[in-house]
């Protein structure tokens, strides 16, 4: 599971038409590069997006072998970049390549309003890995006409016809992921995980018939395939070498094999070997074997995430989106935070869960603060700030999990924004001062507790199926809310001070509670268009958690709604009682998960997490107009450039920074174009 970047704004406040590729060009070309002395995190801003850079501190302390391993893993990640584009929508690659060809070859008036609108639209498409917004899932609306695009296509000798052209402007496929209640979520979602004629009932019927060899270790059916109908028969098109996305997967395998050749240790090498086998076969038992090996491989400086993993983009929670994150251990910070994983059993034993839902033994929870060296797929340009894997409940219980906090990503966020929104939406000066003094620490601890303790806690009742089967389209938001609640419950606990993680646990806890309620009830609304429901899983979970405790605490005035000068604020009057409410809700969310109670999760999410007060929403949007900083942040990646001797051996790896967002996107499309037109 991943925790998407909200931070203090949430933390501000969290194509070329040729389909071929030149295999002789195995490293990225040296595009425009910026040597930065006083590092500038900001690249540019457009629409609702701010693009940032991040550094790789400590790169020079790695050995050449370690740097080479990072380089190979980064190349493996980028090799699969086009997969996420096709997964997100069936016409994405065709549209992207056409738009990029126009952008690169148009010789006409580039000072016009229409051209500026075209550039902005293309950048938004790049950022979202497709034509649907990366967060809201709504189709992006171009601020230029179809006639203007036809003109650009003609003047650049670019072809884009039929549905791929029309969908940019029409009302077809308006939602990438549709999570609405009482509809055919699969049929109404544009995401390319299912054939256009596949329905919710088809998916549920197809997987209900599948049985794992060991019912106590269920396989992740559907994780690495597309489900389609052929002659009215449901069939899976498996992502593997020789299968769907095979040409890109073969390129991933090539780089993973090179990475395996310079692995830091035997355990890491064995895990890479199993990942290669999985990509070659598509076998889900091999996937589980790999995850067990990867989870157990905790030694060394370098780690990675690579494959089809998170299921947020599937309305029914089966299919994994392609992603890659390459990580370098931050030993100093990891050692400071290791105390959380060392005390995981204490947190489990002292949680407010029902005894039957607690784990007798929390096994193998490892936690590290890492430095990101490269990201791709669903992790880029919009990136998480924390990750806990693997997602299989049985592996978490029997083997353990790996939790990481992306330290240099968080650092970049913290050093690229202002505090204007915080001042606008904080209830009073006391709340503001707490946020300024303890905000970054509170955010880091919540991320750590969410990933390390939250996702690793609790267990399913015997005989209860996986949450994607029992809780269906509510599984992801329930899990994220449950992990948030674990973090919230313990953020206001003297144990954190006893463990040496904070100097003043009450102040840190109050800061965290203020931030969560402010964000969940008010600030995150700036990410929605007026009139929209909340649909994204993390946004839903923040709202249903906040709205539930607000309502249940009314009788004791735990959280007070304050309207001052026409502006709405939420002020916490009783932090101790709020903690009790968080604990009560945590107990209930774990019960829902443990028992697979679909009716209860539906009532919780639909009752508290979906609908928005339109008067409050309009007010928040109006108050936000004064701020020029965009509500969403993402990143360009550092470019690793290798130096080779006459024999072709790597003798050095240099870290450079891209000058522009467009430059990196065009470079990626040219050098990592490994998918032919996918049907």
XYZ file of C-alpha atoms in Angstrom, residues 347-629:
283
model
C 1.676 -1.335 19.357
C -0.359 -4.370 18.305
C -0.864 -5.562 21.871
C -1.961 -2.127 23.077
C -4.252 -1.234 20.194
C -8.007 -0.843 20.761
C -8.788 -3.764 18.414
C -10.880 -6.713 19.544
C -8.580 -9.397 20.884
C -9.609 -11.838 18.159
C -8.463 -9.336 15.534
C -4.985 -8.784 16.965
C -1.940 -10.682 15.758
C -0.300 -12.872 18.391
C 2.997 -12.268 16.686
C 3.837 -9.354 14.395
C 6.540 -10.838 12.195
C 9.259 -9.263 10.116
C 8.208 -5.624 9.935
C 11.189 -3.706 8.567
C 11.184 0.064 8.319
C 13.615 2.294 6.494
C 13.870 5.899 5.489
C 15.163 5.799 1.930
C 16.527 8.128 -0.691
C 14.742 7.742 -4.007
C 17.036 7.425 -7.028
C 14.376 7.001 -9.706
C 10.686 6.328 -10.241
C 8.516 5.188 -13.108
C 5.024 4.028 -13.983
C 2.302 4.733 -11.451
C 4.883 6.242 -9.053
C 5.880 9.057 -11.432
C 5.547 11.982 -11.915
C 3.098 11.892 -8.980
C 4.813 9.953 -6.235
C 3.969 8.401 -2.873
C 5.800 9.493 0.254
C 5.565 6.116 1.973
C 5.084 2.511 0.903
C 4.345 -0.743 2.720
C 4.595 -3.999 0.759
C 3.768 -6.723 -0.051
C -0.004 -6.324 -0.082
C -0.944 -9.981 0.441
C -2.387 -10.385 3.946
C -1.005 -13.880 4.407
C 2.567 -12.770 3.608
C 2.272 -9.876 6.047
C 1.140 -12.325 8.727
C 3.588 -15.187 8.094
C 6.672 -13.409 6.744
C 6.305 -9.695 7.397
C 6.509 -6.580 5.312
C 8.796 -3.766 4.240
C 7.868 -0.197 5.060
C 9.735 2.756 3.616
C 9.449 6.502 3.909
C 10.781 8.413 0.898
C 13.002 10.875 2.740
C 14.349 13.002 -0.106
C 10.887 13.282 -1.675
C 9.477 14.578 1.617
C 12.457 16.954 1.887
C 11.749 18.338 -1.579
C 8.091 18.947 -0.712
C 9.040 20.691 2.507
C 11.482 23.019 0.755
C 9.446 23.938 -2.306
C 6.263 25.482 -0.892
C 4.995 28.245 1.337
C 2.731 28.348 4.352
C 0.015 30.642 2.977
C -2.741 28.036 2.832
C -1.936 26.874 6.340
C -2.386 30.426 7.651
C -5.665 30.774 5.771
C -7.264 27.556 6.990
C -5.831 27.162 10.508
C -8.400 28.078 13.174
C -6.170 30.261 15.335
C -2.629 31.351 16.051
C -2.034 28.513 18.519
C -2.861 25.941 15.838
C -0.620 27.770 13.366
C 2.345 27.892 15.762
C 2.027 24.182 16.532
C 1.999 23.391 12.806
C 5.044 25.543 12.128
C 7.023 23.979 14.996
C 5.929 20.348 14.851
C 4.228 19.926 11.470
C 7.048 18.223 9.588
C 7.818 15.856 12.473
C 4.125 15.005 12.904
C 3.806 14.251 9.177
C 6.873 12.022 9.177
C 5.659 10.104 12.210
C 2.167 9.664 10.792
C 3.634 8.304 7.560
C 5.837 5.920 9.535
C 3.053 4.735 11.843
C 0.639 4.382 8.898
C 3.062 2.220 6.927
C 4.935 0.291 9.618
C 2.291 -0.309 12.251
C -0.958 0.416 10.415
C -0.750 -1.835 7.383
C 0.971 -4.569 9.394
C -1.640 -4.657 12.143
C -4.722 -6.834 12.562
C -5.769 -10.100 10.973
C -8.701 -11.593 9.111
C -11.043 -14.029 10.796
C -10.522 -17.680 9.784
C -12.295 -18.443 6.533
C -12.857 -14.801 5.539
C -11.742 -14.051 1.990
C -9.403 -11.327 0.790
C -10.789 -7.801 1.148
C -11.037 -7.290 -2.621
C -13.577 -10.139 -2.570
C -15.469 -9.219 0.609
C -15.340 -5.412 0.603
C -15.101 -5.052 -3.187
C -14.859 -1.438 -4.408
C -14.505 -0.142 -0.823
C -11.469 -2.299 0.029
C -8.780 0.280 -0.765
C -10.316 3.216 1.087
C -11.107 1.017 4.109
C -7.510 -0.189 4.288
C -6.037 3.293 3.945
C -8.400 4.679 6.579
C -7.582 1.803 8.921
C -3.847 2.492 8.601
C -4.432 6.222 9.094
C -6.396 5.480 12.265
C -3.596 3.348 13.685
C -1.232 6.266 13.121
C -3.642 8.788 14.610
C -4.312 6.663 17.684
C -0.620 6.387 18.532
C 0.434 9.908 17.535
C -1.177 11.101 20.766
C 0.557 8.603 23.033
C 3.330 9.046 25.604
C 4.976 5.913 24.173
C 6.445 8.019 21.360
C 8.316 10.131 23.894
C 9.365 7.040 25.849
C 10.867 5.633 22.619
C 12.793 8.847 22.035
C 10.916 9.788 18.851
C 9.566 13.099 20.182
C 10.347 15.530 22.981
C 6.764 16.643 23.582
C 4.262 13.953 22.619
C 1.178 16.020 23.382
C 2.235 18.908 21.163
C 3.166 16.601 18.304
C -0.109 14.708 18.702
C -2.181 17.896 18.790
C -0.414 19.098 15.645
C -1.169 15.845 13.862
C -4.830 15.898 14.913
C -5.267 19.533 13.859
C -3.718 18.810 10.475
C -5.789 15.696 9.821
C -9.154 17.264 10.673
C -8.316 20.501 8.832
C -7.345 18.525 5.742
C -10.086 15.912 5.881
C -12.973 18.344 6.377
C -11.743 21.461 4.567
C -8.451 21.738 2.743
C -8.595 18.701 0.492
C -11.763 20.144 -1.066
C -9.573 22.438 -3.173
C -8.725 19.333 -5.193
C -12.333 18.863 -6.332
C -14.434 20.725 -8.861
C -17.544 22.258 -7.366
C -20.344 19.717 -7.417
C -18.089 16.647 -7.500
C -18.344 13.764 -5.078
C -15.196 12.437 -3.419
C -14.009 9.388 -5.359
C -10.262 8.904 -4.834
C -9.600 6.254 -2.162
C -7.266 8.343 0.045
C -9.446 11.447 -0.125
C -12.463 9.348 0.791
C -10.719 7.816 3.763
C -9.595 11.187 5.134
C -13.133 12.515 4.812
C -14.946 9.527 6.326
C -12.521 9.364 9.248
C -12.794 13.108 9.929
C -16.553 13.360 9.377
C -17.268 10.307 11.557
C -15.326 11.574 14.581
C -16.796 15.055 14.112
C -20.332 13.690 14.197
C -19.781 11.216 17.028
C -18.070 13.880 19.134
C -20.824 16.493 18.791
C -22.482 15.606 22.070
C -19.254 16.466 23.935
C -18.238 19.262 21.541
C -15.003 17.417 20.822
C -14.583 19.223 17.499
C -16.294 22.565 17.088
C -17.342 24.057 13.763
C -16.498 27.767 13.856
C -17.721 30.334 11.321
C -15.842 33.624 11.569
C -16.122 36.479 9.071
C -17.872 34.123 6.675
C -15.069 31.555 6.870
C -15.403 28.035 8.249
C -12.881 26.431 10.600
C -12.842 23.286 12.724
C -11.365 23.618 16.199
C -10.497 20.623 18.387
C -11.623 21.255 21.961
C -10.777 17.878 23.506
C -7.798 15.952 22.108
C -8.131 13.137 24.650
C -11.711 12.384 23.657
C -10.788 12.698 19.993
C -8.177 10.017 20.504
C -10.841 7.795 22.070
C -13.038 8.337 19.011
C -10.159 7.453 16.691
C -9.682 4.270 18.706
C -13.371 3.387 18.532
C -13.415 3.882 14.770
C -10.197 1.888 14.404
C -11.775 -1.004 16.284
C -14.786 -0.890 13.965
C -12.767 -0.649 10.735
C -10.679 -3.647 11.773
C -13.880 -5.550 12.583
C -15.233 -4.723 9.128
C -12.037 -5.942 7.498
C -11.670 -9.023 9.711
C -15.272 -10.110 9.183
C -15.619 -8.946 5.588
C -18.688 -6.862 6.443
C -19.649 -5.279 3.121
C -22.844 -3.607 4.352
C -20.967 -1.868 7.162
C -18.157 -0.561 4.948
C -20.680 0.653 2.385
C -22.590 2.542 5.076
C -19.376 4.027 6.494
C -17.885 5.216 3.207
C -21.107 6.324 1.522
C -22.440 7.922 4.696
C -19.336 9.938 5.567
C -16.760 9.807 2.766
C -18.446 10.601 -0.550
C -20.813 13.573 -0.416
C -19.552 17.140 -0.031
C -21.324 20.122 1.510
C -21.624 22.367 -1.524
C -21.779 25.645 0.408
C -18.584 24.784 2.272
C -16.944 23.606 -0.944
C -17.757 26.869 -2.740
C -16.379 28.818 0.220
C -13.137 26.825 0.288
C -12.585 27.262 -3.453
C -13.153 31.011 -3.127
C -10.709 31.285 -0.215
C -8.127 29.312 -2.171
C -8.164 31.671 -5.181
C -5.627 33.956 -3.501
C -2.904 31.289 -3.694
C -0.838 30.911 -6.829
C 0.813 27.662 -5.777
